[in-house]
């Protein structure tokens, strides 16, 4: 049975949640494998909008098991609140959610550290989501983190480990901000309250995923963020702290390359980025404003306006190569309705040279000027289209150009936020 990976092919917010929800109709389990509550995935069904941050986007499908894999960093308080919100909307979450004992805890002091480090970076900050993601992954790599399995220990042991970690961190934070305060007792009380919700959900998720694979179940691995925010392959340091590629999916849930049957890259029909860092096709003009308004480009997690620009085939080619996309899903095609002319970057002008690859150095990327293809737009609405034949000829041509320039077949189009506003090609 298939084990498919769904990944962001740009700078995040490509519509992964919508596509994962759509694909989950026939899926037995959806697994998140990296990132944490920095993600914000939006699902819209029958006019009802649900935003998930930690919980996988299979949550609206009652038969679907939902799993948080070992590669994630999980804030027990954020998870407790997210579960409460979803359950109060009538969804069963805890009956089918499993969380890895090996995932790392994001604790209140990680959020504090995230904020203090951003303040220290001043105007040149990364523009993080403030969810403690970088500090939690840093502690994991430094072997100073706490895995969620800690919450299966005795109350006394949990208290001791949490208190020791918080006090060590507080000493470190005082070197960044001498006046910083952290009420360790209050933190312990709150975290243990979150832990009570988490405890019954904890298990060895890698083992569970292999049981599902052995039983021929269908699994979807749901990426967060996007390839261009990848810790190794994005424009460092303007990246997130996890691996957003197929390699991250393997490590973050404990499956092997041979288990993967396809890799679906998601890309918007244009580009957006939230937070700082180079963005070659960014539009500072009226077209950028038009994309933001038509696409409602405001962050799901932080509400920040997203920076908008034309589709960047150089960037998506890079993403496709890193992860081995076997197919593409292009989302938000409807947002381009009514543009007379569309542009697609197929190369960059960089230090007097034309290059077709995505530079790994962020200063170099910042110096790149896109070389655009100009493509005729369409005036009709695509919102109601449900087959390739119903699309305007110019929209079909646009998709064909994306497919050619990225070098990966487009198998799915999205023409609205609703689950059924989807065209299978
Ligand atoms: P994710 O993080 O990749 O899951 O994406 P987000 O949910 O953060 O951002 C995508 C936004 O676009 C959400 O508000 C979706 O409801 C919306 N969306 C998804 N697909 C489409 C589409 O095809 N057309 C339009 N207009 N909106 C879409
Ligand atoms: P989804 O899963 C878009 C960006 C932040 C910042 C950088 C580092 O919804 O696509 P972090 O808090 O991770 O340390 O911030 O990464 N970022 C995202 N941008 N979508 C996301 O997630 C993001 N998660 C992080 O804005 O630039
Ligand atoms: Mg998002």
XYZ file of C-alpha atoms and ligand atoms in Angstrom:
481
model
C 0.000 0.000 0.000
C 1.203 3.508 -0.673
C 3.175 5.561 1.803
C 3.068 9.005 0.250
C 4.887 12.114 1.373
C 3.295 15.563 1.009
C 5.813 18.428 1.195
C 5.878 22.193 0.838
C 7.783 23.157 -2.308
C 8.221 26.845 -1.466
C 8.482 28.919 1.751
C 5.570 27.286 3.584
C 1.802 27.964 3.487
C 1.460 26.304 0.082
C -1.875 24.740 1.058
C -0.467 21.480 2.459
C -3.345 21.235 4.949
C -5.983 21.495 2.242
C -4.298 18.887 0.030
C -3.628 16.473 2.927
C -7.272 16.756 4.031
C -8.408 16.096 0.442
C -6.121 13.080 0.053
C -7.012 11.686 3.491
C -10.358 10.364 2.215
C -8.699 7.051 1.387
C -5.902 7.072 3.954
C -5.517 5.044 7.176
C -3.020 7.315 8.946
C -1.552 10.806 8.584
C 1.817 11.435 10.236
C 3.553 14.744 10.990
C 7.329 14.273 11.134
C 9.034 17.619 11.721
C 8.416 21.114 13.028
C 5.968 21.959 15.755
C 3.365 24.602 16.478
C 5.112 27.005 14.081
C 2.990 25.309 11.403
C -0.515 26.503 10.609
C -2.491 24.305 8.222
C -5.978 25.377 7.208
C -8.794 23.007 6.268
C -12.127 24.248 4.936
C -15.129 21.949 4.558
C -18.711 23.149 4.011
C -17.753 26.707 4.943
C -16.266 25.593 8.295
C -12.624 26.543 8.735
C -10.270 24.599 11.012
C -6.630 25.571 11.589
C -4.269 22.934 12.963
C -0.754 23.544 14.240
C 0.422 20.263 15.755
C -2.403 17.862 14.954
C -2.155 16.276 11.455
C -4.531 17.470 8.731
C -6.239 14.052 8.592
C -8.141 15.138 11.719
C -11.415 15.806 9.872
C -11.561 12.188 8.659
C -12.925 10.187 11.609
C -11.479 6.878 10.393
C -7.980 8.263 10.049
C -5.317 7.613 12.669
C -3.231 10.720 13.376
C 0.366 10.526 14.543
C 2.997 12.997 15.740
C 6.349 11.436 14.844
C 9.698 11.430 16.601
C 11.114 14.278 14.495
C 8.655 16.817 15.865
C 9.064 19.280 18.708
C 5.826 19.336 20.687
C 4.640 21.999 23.094
C 2.437 20.078 25.572
C 0.460 23.207 26.410
C -0.175 24.065 22.763
C -1.187 20.444 22.101
C -3.539 20.388 25.107
C -5.237 23.593 23.909
C -5.405 22.457 20.293
C -7.003 19.130 21.273
C -9.506 20.984 23.489
C -10.434 23.319 20.612
C -10.902 20.482 18.126
C -12.865 18.331 20.587
C -15.137 21.214 21.497
C -15.919 21.456 17.770
C -17.158 17.848 17.999
C -14.135 15.984 16.634
C -12.757 12.883 18.305
C -9.029 13.549 18.612
C -7.660 11.603 21.561
C -9.302 8.353 20.440
C -6.977 8.205 17.408
C -3.985 10.433 18.169
C -0.589 8.918 19.000
C 2.450 10.955 19.953
C 6.059 9.788 19.867
C 7.884 9.314 23.174
C 11.027 10.334 21.261
C 9.711 13.731 20.070
C 11.169 16.626 22.026
C 9.266 18.886 24.372
C 8.960 22.598 23.630
C 8.765 24.197 27.072
C 7.861 27.756 28.101
C 11.539 28.627 28.421
C 12.112 27.727 24.761
C 9.513 30.305 23.757
C 11.143 32.853 26.018
C 14.548 32.060 24.499
C 13.116 32.351 20.974
C 11.785 35.824 21.767
C 14.990 36.990 23.502
C 17.151 35.765 20.630
C 14.942 37.561 18.120
C 15.219 40.778 20.168
C 18.999 40.379 20.260
C 19.081 40.015 16.458
C 17.271 43.348 16.222
C 16.170 44.479 12.736
C 18.087 41.593 11.154
C 15.946 39.024 12.970
C 14.728 35.878 11.291
C 11.114 36.751 11.975
C 10.393 33.449 13.722
C 6.912 32.454 14.782
C 8.006 32.750 18.436
C 6.911 29.187 19.163
C 10.264 28.095 20.641
C 11.147 25.895 17.670
C 14.819 26.858 17.156
C 15.739 26.627 20.863
C 13.976 23.249 21.245
C 15.810 21.734 18.252
C 19.078 23.312 19.483
C 18.624 21.589 22.862
C 17.832 18.319 21.077
C 21.055 18.506 19.054
C 23.038 19.541 22.150
C 21.546 16.549 24.033
C 20.097 18.930 26.576
C 16.466 18.444 25.553
C 13.671 16.458 27.160
C 11.941 13.791 25.114
C 8.207 13.458 25.664
C 8.805 10.030 27.216
C 9.749 11.961 30.360
C 6.014 12.398 30.944
C 5.638 8.656 31.516
C 7.963 8.802 34.539
C 6.877 9.283 38.144
C 5.677 12.721 39.214
C 8.821 13.161 41.351
C 11.139 12.255 38.465
C 9.313 14.594 36.054
C 9.489 17.451 38.566
C 13.196 16.869 39.117
C 14.122 16.724 35.419
C 11.956 19.674 34.424
C 13.178 21.827 37.292
C 16.840 21.054 36.569
C 16.395 21.832 32.848
C 14.532 25.093 33.569
C 17.116 26.294 36.079
C 19.990 25.524 33.705
C 18.198 27.398 30.938
C 17.467 30.361 33.166
C 21.190 30.764 33.855
C 21.849 30.795 30.136
C 19.037 33.243 29.397
C 20.405 35.653 31.992
C 23.492 36.036 29.806
C 21.159 37.288 27.058
C 18.926 39.390 29.315
C 20.110 39.849 32.919
C 16.620 40.794 34.149
C 14.820 37.826 32.656
C 12.357 36.113 34.977
C 10.866 32.645 34.817
C 8.594 31.376 37.558
C 9.793 27.775 37.618
C 7.086 26.562 40.039
C 4.294 28.027 37.929
C 5.922 26.570 34.806
C 6.083 23.110 36.374
C 2.439 23.248 37.373
C 1.306 24.258 33.905
C 3.510 21.807 32.037
C 2.361 18.925 34.229
C -1.238 19.886 33.490
C -0.451 19.645 29.750
C 1.405 16.394 30.366
C -1.710 14.817 31.848
C -3.441 15.179 28.468
C -0.378 13.965 26.593
C 0.503 10.915 28.723
C -2.121 8.441 27.418
C -1.247 9.341 23.823
C 2.464 8.545 24.059
C 3.959 5.496 22.347
C 6.745 4.332 20.053
C 5.294 5.820 16.871
C 8.018 4.390 14.587
C 6.934 0.938 15.705
C 3.269 1.840 15.132
C 4.010 3.151 11.627
C 5.805 -0.100 10.751
C 2.845 -2.111 12.070
C 0.619 -0.094 9.730
C 2.993 -0.616 6.796
C 3.182 -4.348 7.524
C -0.629 -4.498 7.593
C -0.714 -2.868 4.114
C -2.343 0.296 5.423
C -2.215 3.537 3.469
C -0.113 6.244 5.081
C 0.434 9.921 4.316
C 3.430 11.742 5.749
C 2.511 15.430 6.126
C 5.313 17.989 5.916
C 5.267 21.350 7.621
C 6.984 24.523 6.365
C 8.625 24.151 2.932
C 11.859 23.171 1.189
C 13.156 26.737 1.040
C 12.895 27.000 4.834
C 14.871 23.758 5.238
C 17.661 23.976 7.811
C 20.302 22.564 5.431
C 19.055 23.605 2.019
C 17.192 26.877 2.591
C 18.689 30.369 2.755
C 20.407 29.996 6.146
C 19.949 31.578 8.665
C 16.501 32.622 7.352
C 15.186 29.097 7.745
C 13.350 26.977 10.268
C 15.258 24.486 12.420
C 14.120 21.207 10.882
C 14.464 19.272 7.661
C 11.471 19.904 5.389
C 12.474 17.442 2.649
C 11.865 13.729 2.048
C 15.033 13.070 4.058
C 13.362 14.788 7.029
C 10.275 12.638 6.544
C 12.323 9.444 6.748
C 14.280 10.509 9.825
C 11.289 12.136 11.482
C 9.060 9.089 11.501
C 11.505 6.201 11.192
C 10.722 4.771 7.756
C 13.151 3.766 5.002
C 13.462 5.164 1.453
C 12.004 1.932 0.047
C 8.800 2.489 2.059
C 8.031 5.694 0.131
C 5.893 5.221 -2.957
C 5.492 8.842 -4.075
C 6.427 12.368 -3.095
C 3.848 15.080 -3.730
C 5.273 18.596 -3.839
C 2.803 21.384 -3.125
C 3.344 24.818 -4.651
C 1.161 27.871 -4.896
C 0.565 29.226 -8.388
C 2.618 32.239 -7.185
C 5.005 32.661 -4.226
C 4.711 33.873 -0.649
C 7.065 34.134 2.276
C 6.404 35.155 5.874
C 9.311 36.303 8.007
C 12.614 37.741 6.820
C 15.175 36.565 4.283
C 15.794 36.771 0.543
C 12.822 36.354 -1.784
C 13.874 36.978 -5.410
C 10.426 37.271 -7.023
C 8.896 39.442 -4.273
C 6.627 42.194 -5.624
C 6.696 45.534 -3.854
C 4.111 46.976 -6.275
C 0.365 46.812 -6.788
C 0.539 43.237 -8.118
C 1.992 42.142 -4.755
C -0.852 43.843 -2.901
C -3.362 42.302 -5.293
C -1.974 38.799 -4.681
C -2.071 39.340 -0.894
C -5.668 40.522 -0.978
C -6.988 38.010 -3.495
C -5.107 35.151 -1.785
C -5.892 36.345 1.763
C -2.195 36.024 2.485
C -2.039 36.488 6.229
C -0.253 33.937 8.449
C -2.363 31.121 9.945
C -0.153 31.025 13.048
C 0.880 34.647 13.619
C -1.553 36.660 11.468
C 1.394 38.470 9.830
C 0.881 39.681 6.239
C 2.743 37.358 3.881
C 5.167 38.781 1.330
C 3.929 37.944 -2.186
C 5.555 37.497 -5.588
C 5.487 35.636 -8.887
C 5.995 31.879 -9.198
C 9.685 31.031 -8.935
C 10.501 27.944 -11.015
C 14.172 28.155 -9.983
C 13.147 27.722 -6.344
C 10.578 24.966 -6.958
C 13.059 23.056 -9.191
C 15.475 23.152 -6.249
C 12.754 21.792 -3.939
C 11.826 19.081 -6.468
C 15.422 17.947 -6.769
C 16.029 17.862 -2.992
C 12.976 15.734 -2.285
C 12.467 13.819 -5.519
C 8.962 15.135 -6.181
C 7.151 12.573 -8.302
C 4.212 14.922 -8.826
C 3.118 18.472 -8.114
C -0.103 19.902 -6.721
C -0.559 23.557 -7.687
C -2.777 25.496 -5.286
C -4.505 28.877 -5.340
C -4.768 29.001 -9.127
C -7.993 30.994 -8.652
C -6.003 33.841 -7.076
C -4.479 34.545 -10.501
C -7.909 34.960 -12.150
C -8.115 38.337 -13.896
C -4.373 39.120 -14.164
C -3.689 40.184 -17.754
C -0.070 39.087 -17.660
C 1.610 36.550 -15.377
C 5.323 36.121 -14.797
C 7.348 33.043 -13.922
C 11.040 33.214 -12.958
C 13.012 30.601 -14.860
C 16.553 31.904 -14.158
C 18.327 34.528 -12.070
C 20.760 37.240 -13.070
C 23.478 37.041 -10.439
C 26.771 39.000 -10.430
C 26.606 39.525 -14.196
C 25.813 35.891 -14.976
C 22.590 34.050 -15.766
C 22.124 31.054 -13.481
C 19.370 28.443 -13.443
C 20.079 27.004 -9.985
C 19.046 28.255 -6.541
C 22.168 29.591 -4.751
C 22.671 28.082 -1.313
C 24.302 31.252 0.010
C 21.678 33.652 1.292
C 23.696 36.799 0.398
C 24.061 35.513 -3.146
C 20.356 34.703 -3.296
C 19.626 38.215 -2.034
C 21.616 39.617 -4.974
C 19.684 37.589 -7.567
C 17.341 39.337 -9.986
C 14.778 37.047 -11.631
C 14.620 36.591 -15.379
C 10.944 36.221 -16.187
C 8.864 34.438 -18.763
C 5.748 36.446 -19.546
C 2.576 34.449 -19.906
C -0.870 35.550 -20.977
C -3.410 35.546 -18.139
C -7.149 34.716 -18.220
C -10.182 36.778 -17.360
C -12.637 34.000 -16.399
C -13.061 32.633 -12.872
C -11.550 29.206 -12.248
C -13.285 28.756 -8.852
C -16.008 26.472 -10.183
C -13.764 24.384 -12.458
C -13.581 20.712 -11.493
C -11.862 19.252 -14.569
C -9.018 20.279 -16.868
C -11.514 20.784 -19.720
C -13.409 23.428 -17.753
C -10.308 25.571 -17.208
C -9.647 28.546 -19.489
C -7.101 27.633 -22.192
C -4.652 30.233 -20.816
C -4.818 28.628 -17.334
C -4.066 25.221 -18.851
C -1.136 26.776 -20.711
C 0.140 28.384 -17.469
C 0.071 25.022 -15.671
C 1.836 23.392 -18.613
C 4.610 25.995 -18.363
C 5.026 25.381 -14.603
C 5.196 21.654 -15.261
C 7.832 22.091 -17.997
C 9.968 24.557 -16.052
C 9.905 22.598 -12.785
C 10.247 19.289 -14.622
C 7.587 17.458 -12.586
C 4.054 16.530 -13.762
C 1.170 18.473 -12.210
C -1.436 15.951 -11.026
C -3.667 18.156 -8.892
C -4.923 21.729 -8.941
C -6.644 23.663 -6.212
C -9.026 26.475 -7.147
C -10.402 27.452 -3.736
C -9.938 26.736 -0.033
C -12.836 24.244 0.151
C -12.027 20.535 0.105
C -13.945 19.968 -3.115
C -12.439 22.943 -4.992
C -9.899 20.522 -6.372
C -9.113 19.279 -9.874
C -7.403 15.930 -10.373
C -5.449 15.873 -13.661
P -0.263 25.259 4.719
O 0.494 25.784 5.876
O 0.616 24.819 3.603
O -1.265 24.181 5.101
O -1.106 26.490 4.151
P -1.966 27.544 5.032
O -3.206 26.876 5.496
O -1.099 28.202 6.040
O -2.245 28.655 3.940
C -2.981 28.387 2.789
C -4.229 29.292 2.788
O -4.795 29.288 1.504
C -5.313 28.810 3.727
O -6.032 29.910 4.206
C -6.194 27.946 2.822
O -7.546 27.871 3.263
C -6.105 28.714 1.530
N -6.179 27.897 0.315
C -5.701 26.635 0.098
N -5.888 26.285 -1.190
C -6.477 27.337 -1.783
C -6.899 27.599 -3.134
O -6.722 26.794 -4.041
N -7.455 28.824 -3.376
C -7.620 29.756 -2.414
N -8.185 30.904 -2.746
N -7.260 29.540 -1.140
C -6.671 28.358 -0.840
P 3.466 25.952 7.543
O 3.614 24.514 7.982
C 5.435 29.742 6.657
C 9.011 30.716 8.989
C 8.925 31.872 9.973
C 10.368 32.341 9.922
C 11.151 31.044 9.825
C 11.663 30.518 11.163
O 2.198 26.574 7.941
O 3.788 26.074 6.090
P 10.465 29.325 13.218
O 9.346 29.792 14.106
O 10.182 28.064 12.488
O 11.798 29.289 13.913
O 10.599 30.501 12.121
O 10.260 30.098 9.256
N 7.958 29.669 9.195
C 6.933 29.498 8.363
N 6.530 30.202 7.281
N 4.748 28.645 7.025
C 5.148 27.917 8.080
O 4.593 26.734 8.405
C 6.256 28.357 8.845
N 6.895 27.901 9.935
C 7.942 28.707 10.128
O 8.034 32.861 9.515
O 10.611 33.056 8.725
Mg 0.645 27.529 7.045
